[in-house]
Amino acid sequence: MPLFELIYIYGRLAVRSIARPVASGLRKGADMNPKFQQFIVQNAQRTQKDEKKVVDEVAQTLVFSTMAGSALVYYMRRSSEKKERLVEEALKKVPQKVHDRLQQMQEKVSQEVRNELLKELREELLKELREELRGGQDLKVGLHF
């Protein structure tokens, strides 16, 4: 027997079992409430069933609607909680990603600053060396005269 049929059979059995005490309460309520009694009588006349069967059907409808609504609310809440959990997990990862990115940027900036400082130092050293060499050439030039 397919799973769907089993679920249908046991679900229907559960609805009927739960609906019996509800139907009993509805019958007692129908005796005390004239509008509800009128509703039951009108439906019984329309469907050509006795009042007991109509009350049983109303009870089953109420129980089924309540069970279906409860299941719907349960699954919606569960889905919502799952989405919230996924968002929280993603948000937990954000600080680490930001930290990693900042560290990469610091390393890049540090490397660029280091390279710039080395370039400036090299240029200064070359300039000093040229000046020394010119000074030495001036001496040599001076000696040649």
JSON list of C-alpha atoms in Angstrom, two decimals:
[
{"chain": "A", "resi": 1, "resn": "MET", "atom": "CA", "xyz": [0.00, 0.00, 0.00]},
{"chain": "A", "resi": 2, "resn": "PRO", "atom": "CA", "xyz": [1.49, 3.39, -0.97]},
{"chain": "A", "resi": 3, "resn": "LEU", "atom": "CA", "xyz": [2.48, 5.79, 1.77]},
{"chain": "A", "resi": 4, "resn": "PHE", "atom": "CA", "xyz": [-0.07, 8.38, 0.67]},
{"chain": "A", "resi": 5, "resn": "GLU", "atom": "CA", "xyz": [-2.93, 5.92, 1.14]},
{"chain": "A", "resi": 6, "resn": "LEU", "atom": "CA", "xyz": [-1.71, 4.97, 4.62]},
{"chain": "A", "resi": 7, "resn": "ILE", "atom": "CA", "xyz": [-1.48, 8.63, 5.61]},
{"chain": "A", "resi": 8, "resn": "TYR", "atom": "CA", "xyz": [-4.97, 9.22, 4.22]},
{"chain": "A", "resi": 9, "resn": "ILE", "atom": "CA", "xyz": [-6.48, 6.22, 6.05]},
{"chain": "A", "resi": 10, "resn": "TYR", "atom": "CA", "xyz": [-4.82, 6.97, 9.40]},
{"chain": "A", "resi": 11, "resn": "GLY", "atom": "CA", "xyz": [-5.48, 10.69, 9.06]},
{"chain": "A", "resi": 12, "resn": "ARG", "atom": "CA", "xyz": [-9.14, 10.09, 8.41]},
{"chain": "A", "resi": 13, "resn": "LEU", "atom": "CA", "xyz": [-9.31, 7.68, 11.35]},
{"chain": "A", "resi": 14, "resn": "ALA", "atom": "CA", "xyz": [-7.64, 10.29, 13.60]},
{"chain": "A", "resi": 15, "resn": "VAL", "atom": "CA", "xyz": [-10.08, 12.99, 12.47]},
{"chain": "A", "resi": 16, "resn": "ARG", "atom": "CA", "xyz": [-13.07, 10.74, 13.17]},
{"chain": "A", "resi": 17, "resn": "SER", "atom": "CA", "xyz": [-11.71, 9.70, 16.57]},
{"chain": "A", "resi": 18, "resn": "ILE", "atom": "CA", "xyz": [-11.07, 13.27, 17.64]},
{"chain": "A", "resi": 19, "resn": "ALA", "atom": "CA", "xyz": [-14.35, 14.48, 16.12]},
{"chain": "A", "resi": 20, "resn": "ARG", "atom": "CA", "xyz": [-16.54, 12.18, 18.26]},
{"chain": "A", "resi": 21, "resn": "PRO", "atom": "CA", "xyz": [-16.13, 14.13, 21.52]},
{"chain": "A", "resi": 22, "resn": "VAL", "atom": "CA", "xyz": [-16.33, 17.39, 19.58]},
{"chain": "A", "resi": 23, "resn": "ALA", "atom": "CA", "xyz": [-19.59, 16.27, 18.00]},
{"chain": "A", "resi": 24, "resn": "SER", "atom": "CA", "xyz": [-20.94, 15.36, 21.43]},
{"chain": "A", "resi": 25, "resn": "GLY", "atom": "CA", "xyz": [-20.08, 18.84, 22.67]},
{"chain": "A", "resi": 26, "resn": "LEU", "atom": "CA", "xyz": [-21.68, 20.40, 19.59]},
{"chain": "A", "resi": 27, "resn": "ARG", "atom": "CA", "xyz": [-24.89, 18.45, 20.18]},
{"chain": "A", "resi": 28, "resn": "LYS", "atom": "CA", "xyz": [-25.03, 19.75, 23.73]},
{"chain": "A", "resi": 29, "resn": "GLY", "atom": "CA", "xyz": [-24.26, 23.27, 22.46]},
{"chain": "A", "resi": 30, "resn": "ALA", "atom": "CA", "xyz": [-26.99, 22.99, 19.82]},
{"chain": "A", "resi": 31, "resn": "ASP", "atom": "CA", "xyz": [-29.51, 22.31, 22.55]},
{"chain": "A", "resi": 32, "resn": "MET", "atom": "CA", "xyz": [-28.50, 25.52, 24.34]},
{"chain": "A", "resi": 33, "resn": "ASN", "atom": "CA", "xyz": [-27.99, 27.77, 21.30]},
{"chain": "A", "resi": 34, "resn": "PRO", "atom": "CA", "xyz": [-31.02, 28.29, 19.06]},
{"chain": "A", "resi": 35, "resn": "LYS", "atom": "CA", "xyz": [-29.03, 29.78, 16.15]},
{"chain": "A", "resi": 36, "resn": "PHE", "atom": "CA", "xyz": [-26.67, 26.81, 16.07]},
{"chain": "A", "resi": 37, "resn": "GLN", "atom": "CA", "xyz": [-29.66, 24.47, 16.32]},
{"chain": "A", "resi": 38, "resn": "GLN", "atom": "CA", "xyz": [-31.25, 26.28, 13.37]},
{"chain": "A", "resi": 39, "resn": "PHE", "atom": "CA", "xyz": [-28.01, 25.97, 11.38]},
{"chain": "A", "resi": 40, "resn": "ILE", "atom": "CA", "xyz": [-27.90, 22.21, 12.01]},
{"chain": "A", "resi": 41, "resn": "VAL", "atom": "CA", "xyz": [-31.58, 21.74, 11.10]},
{"chain": "A", "resi": 42, "resn": "GLN", "atom": "CA", "xyz": [-31.23, 23.77, 7.86]},
{"chain": "A", "resi": 43, "resn": "ASN", "atom": "CA", "xyz": [-28.17, 21.75, 6.79]},
{"chain": "A", "resi": 44, "resn": "ALA", "atom": "CA", "xyz": [-29.93, 18.51, 7.67]},
{"chain": "A", "resi": 45, "resn": "GLN", "atom": "CA", "xyz": [-32.92, 19.48, 5.54]},
{"chain": "A", "resi": 46, "resn": "ARG", "atom": "CA", "xyz": [-30.72, 20.64, 2.65]},
{"chain": "A", "resi": 47, "resn": "THR", "atom": "CA", "xyz": [-28.60, 17.46, 2.60]},
{"chain": "A", "resi": 48, "resn": "GLN", "atom": "CA", "xyz": [-31.51, 15.20, 3.57]},
{"chain": "A", "resi": 49, "resn": "LYS", "atom": "CA", "xyz": [-29.61, 13.71, 6.51]},
{"chain": "A", "resi": 50, "resn": "ASP", "atom": "CA", "xyz": [-30.57, 13.44, 10.11]},
{"chain": "A", "resi": 51, "resn": "GLU", "atom": "CA", "xyz": [-29.29, 16.00, 12.57]},
{"chain": "A", "resi": 52, "resn": "LYS", "atom": "CA", "xyz": [-26.84, 13.60, 14.21]},
{"chain": "A", "resi": 53, "resn": "LYS", "atom": "CA", "xyz": [-25.02, 13.00, 10.92]},
{"chain": "A", "resi": 54, "resn": "VAL", "atom": "CA", "xyz": [-24.88, 16.73, 10.19]},
{"chain": "A", "resi": 55, "resn": "VAL", "atom": "CA", "xyz": [-23.41, 17.42, 13.64]},
{"chain": "A", "resi": 56, "resn": "ASP", "atom": "CA", "xyz": [-20.85, 14.64, 13.08]},
{"chain": "A", "resi": 57, "resn": "GLU", "atom": "CA", "xyz": [-19.88, 16.13, 9.71]},
{"chain": "A", "resi": 58, "resn": "VAL", "atom": "CA", "xyz": [-19.59, 19.64, 11.19]},
{"chain": "A", "resi": 59, "resn": "ALA", "atom": "CA", "xyz": [-17.42, 18.25, 13.99]},
{"chain": "A", "resi": 60, "resn": "GLN", "atom": "CA", "xyz": [-15.20, 16.41, 11.50]},
{"chain": "A", "resi": 61, "resn": "THR", "atom": "CA", "xyz": [-14.88, 19.57, 9.40]},
{"chain": "A", "resi": 62, "resn": "LEU", "atom": "CA", "xyz": [-13.94, 21.60, 12.46]},
{"chain": "A", "resi": 63, "resn": "VAL", "atom": "CA", "xyz": [-11.38, 19.02, 13.61]},
{"chain": "A", "resi": 64, "resn": "PHE", "atom": "CA", "xyz": [-9.90, 18.65, 10.13]},
{"chain": "A", "resi": 65, "resn": "SER", "atom": "CA", "xyz": [-9.70, 22.42, 9.67]},
{"chain": "A", "resi": 66, "resn": "THR", "atom": "CA", "xyz": [-8.04, 22.81, 13.05]},
{"chain": "A", "resi": 67, "resn": "MET", "atom": "CA", "xyz": [-5.53, 20.04, 12.33]},
{"chain": "A", "resi": 68, "resn": "ALA", "atom": "CA", "xyz": [-4.75, 21.38, 8.85]},
{"chain": "A", "resi": 69, "resn": "GLY", "atom": "CA", "xyz": [-4.40, 24.92, 10.18]},
{"chain": "A", "resi": 70, "resn": "SER", "atom": "CA", "xyz": [-2.14, 23.74, 12.99]},
{"chain": "A", "resi": 71, "resn": "ALA", "atom": "CA", "xyz": [0.04, 21.82, 10.55]},
{"chain": "A", "resi": 72, "resn": "LEU", "atom": "CA", "xyz": [0.24, 24.85, 8.28]},
{"chain": "A", "resi": 73, "resn": "VAL", "atom": "CA", "xyz": [1.23, 27.13, 11.16]},
{"chain": "A", "resi": 74, "resn": "TYR", "atom": "CA", "xyz": [3.78, 24.56, 12.37]},
{"chain": "A", "resi": 75, "resn": "TYR", "atom": "CA", "xyz": [5.46, 24.25, 8.97]},
{"chain": "A", "resi": 76, "resn": "MET", "atom": "CA", "xyz": [5.43, 28.00, 8.37]},
{"chain": "A", "resi": 77, "resn": "ARG", "atom": "CA", "xyz": [7.02, 28.61, 11.77]},
{"chain": "A", "resi": 78, "resn": "ARG", "atom": "CA", "xyz": [9.57, 25.87, 11.19]},
{"chain": "A", "resi": 79, "resn": "SER", "atom": "CA", "xyz": [10.44, 27.35, 7.80]},
{"chain": "A", "resi": 80, "resn": "SER", "atom": "CA", "xyz": [10.72, 30.81, 9.34]},
{"chain": "A", "resi": 81, "resn": "GLU", "atom": "CA", "xyz": [13.01, 29.51, 12.10]},
{"chain": "A", "resi": 82, "resn": "LYS", "atom": "CA", "xyz": [15.20, 27.80, 9.50]},
{"chain": "A", "resi": 83, "resn": "LYS", "atom": "CA", "xyz": [15.51, 31.04, 7.53]},
{"chain": "A", "resi": 84, "resn": "GLU", "atom": "CA", "xyz": [16.36, 32.94, 10.72]},
{"chain": "A", "resi": 85, "resn": "ARG", "atom": "CA", "xyz": [19.03, 30.35, 11.57]},
{"chain": "A", "resi": 86, "resn": "LEU", "atom": "CA", "xyz": [20.54, 30.66, 8.09]},
{"chain": "A", "resi": 87, "resn": "VAL", "atom": "CA", "xyz": [20.59, 34.46, 8.38]},
{"chain": "A", "resi": 88, "resn": "GLU", "atom": "CA", "xyz": [22.25, 34.24, 11.81]},
{"chain": "A", "resi": 89, "resn": "GLU", "atom": "CA", "xyz": [24.89, 31.85, 10.47]},
{"chain": "A", "resi": 90, "resn": "ALA", "atom": "CA", "xyz": [25.56, 34.18, 7.54]},
{"chain": "A", "resi": 91, "resn": "LEU", "atom": "CA", "xyz": [25.84, 37.15, 9.89]},
{"chain": "A", "resi": 92, "resn": "LYS", "atom": "CA", "xyz": [28.32, 35.24, 12.06]},
{"chain": "A", "resi": 93, "resn": "LYS", "atom": "CA", "xyz": [30.51, 34.80, 9.00]},
{"chain": "A", "resi": 94, "resn": "VAL", "atom": "CA", "xyz": [30.41, 38.50, 8.09]},
{"chain": "A", "resi": 95, "resn": "PRO", "atom": "CA", "xyz": [32.77, 39.74, 10.85]},
{"chain": "A", "resi": 96, "resn": "GLN", "atom": "CA", "xyz": [35.34, 37.09, 9.92]},
{"chain": "A", "resi": 97, "resn": "LYS", "atom": "CA", "xyz": [35.06, 38.01, 6.23]},
{"chain": "A", "resi": 98, "resn": "VAL", "atom": "CA", "xyz": [35.40, 41.70, 7.08]},
{"chain": "A", "resi": 99, "resn": "HIS", "atom": "CA", "xyz": [38.40, 40.95, 9.31]},
{"chain": "A", "resi": 100, "resn": "ASP", "atom": "CA", "xyz": [40.04, 38.88, 6.58]},
{"chain": "A", "resi": 101, "resn": "ARG", "atom": "CA", "xyz": [39.39, 41.58, 3.98]},
{"chain": "A", "resi": 102, "resn": "LEU", "atom": "CA", "xyz": [40.76, 44.31, 6.26]},
{"chain": "A", "resi": 103, "resn": "GLN", "atom": "CA", "xyz": [43.84, 42.21, 6.94]},
{"chain": "A", "resi": 104, "resn": "GLN", "atom": "CA", "xyz": [44.37, 41.74, 3.19]},
{"chain": "A", "resi": 105, "resn": "MET", "atom": "CA", "xyz": [43.99, 45.47, 2.64]},
{"chain": "A", "resi": 106, "resn": "GLN", "atom": "CA", "xyz": [46.45, 46.23, 5.49]},
{"chain": "A", "resi": 107, "resn": "GLU", "atom": "CA", "xyz": [48.98, 43.83, 4.04]},
{"chain": "A", "resi": 108, "resn": "LYS", "atom": "CA", "xyz": [48.55, 45.37, 0.60]},
{"chain": "A", "resi": 109, "resn": "VAL", "atom": "CA", "xyz": [48.86, 48.92, 1.98]},
{"chain": "A", "resi": 110, "resn": "SER", "atom": "CA", "xyz": [51.85, 47.90, 4.12]},
{"chain": "A", "resi": 111, "resn": "GLN", "atom": "CA", "xyz": [53.52, 46.35, 1.11]},
{"chain": "A", "resi": 112, "resn": "GLU", "atom": "CA", "xyz": [52.79, 49.42, -1.02]},
{"chain": "A", "resi": 113, "resn": "VAL", "atom": "CA", "xyz": [54.11, 51.73, 1.72]},
{"chain": "A", "resi": 114, "resn": "ARG", "atom": "CA", "xyz": [57.21, 49.55, 2.11]},
{"chain": "A", "resi": 115, "resn": "ASN", "atom": "CA", "xyz": [57.77, 49.58, -1.63]},
{"chain": "A", "resi": 116, "resn": "GLU", "atom": "CA", "xyz": [57.28, 53.36, -1.74]},
{"chain": "A", "resi": 117, "resn": "LEU", "atom": "CA", "xyz": [59.69, 53.88, 1.17]},
{"chain": "A", "resi": 118, "resn": "LEU", "atom": "CA", "xyz": [62.27, 51.62, -0.46]},
{"chain": "A", "resi": 119, "resn": "LYS", "atom": "CA", "xyz": [61.87, 53.49, -3.73]},
{"chain": "A", "resi": 120, "resn": "GLU", "atom": "CA", "xyz": [62.35, 56.87, -1.98]},
{"chain": "A", "resi": 121, "resn": "LEU", "atom": "CA", "xyz": [65.37, 55.53, -0.06]},
{"chain": "A", "resi": 122, "resn": "ARG", "atom": "CA", "xyz": [66.89, 54.16, -3.25]},
{"chain": "A", "resi": 123, "resn": "GLU", "atom": "CA", "xyz": [66.34, 57.50, -5.00]},
{"chain": "A", "resi": 124, "resn": "GLU", "atom": "CA", "xyz": [67.93, 59.39, -2.09]},
{"chain": "A", "resi": 125, "resn": "LEU", "atom": "CA", "xyz": [70.91, 57.05, -2.06]},
{"chain": "A", "resi": 126, "resn": "LEU", "atom": "CA", "xyz": [71.34, 57.37, -5.81]},
{"chain": "A", "resi": 127, "resn": "LYS", "atom": "CA", "xyz": [71.12, 61.15, -5.53]},
{"chain": "A", "resi": 128, "resn": "GLU", "atom": "CA", "xyz": [73.75, 61.21, -2.75]},
{"chain": "A", "resi": 129, "resn": "LEU", "atom": "CA", "xyz": [75.95, 58.86, -4.73]},
{"chain": "A", "resi": 130, "resn": "ARG", "atom": "CA", "xyz": [75.67, 61.07, -7.84]},
{"chain": "A", "resi": 131, "resn": "GLU", "atom": "CA", "xyz": [76.49, 64.14, -5.76]},
{"chain": "A", "resi": 132, "resn": "GLU", "atom": "CA", "xyz": [79.55, 62.39, -4.33]},
{"chain": "A", "resi": 133, "resn": "LEU", "atom": "CA", "xyz": [80.58, 61.30, -7.78]},
{"chain": "A", "resi": 134, "resn": "ARG", "atom": "CA", "xyz": [80.15, 64.84, -9.13]},
{"chain": "A", "resi": 135, "resn": "GLY", "atom": "CA", "xyz": [82.16, 66.16, -6.23]},
{"chain": "A", "resi": 136, "resn": "GLY", "atom": "CA", "xyz": [84.88, 63.69, -7.08]},
{"chain": "A", "resi": 137, "resn": "GLN", "atom": "CA", "xyz": [84.70, 64.65, -10.74]},
{"chain": "A", "resi": 138, "resn": "ASP", "atom": "CA", "xyz": [84.95, 68.31, -9.79]},
{"chain": "A", "resi": 139, "resn": "LEU", "atom": "CA", "xyz": [88.11, 67.47, -7.89]},
{"chain": "A", "resi": 140, "resn": "LYS", "atom": "CA", "xyz": [89.46, 65.54, -10.84]},
{"chain": "A", "resi": 141, "resn": "VAL", "atom": "CA", "xyz": [88.41, 68.33, -13.15]},
{"chain": "A", "resi": 142, "resn": "GLY", "atom": "CA", "xyz": [90.07, 70.79, -10.81]},
{"chain": "A", "resi": 143, "resn": "LEU", "atom": "CA", "xyz": [93.28, 68.77, -10.83]},
{"chain": "A", "resi": 144, "resn": "HIS", "atom": "CA", "xyz": [93.40, 68.66, -14.61]},
{"chain": "A", "resi": 145, "resn": "PHE", "atom": "CA", "xyz": [93.53, 72.43, -14.88]}
]
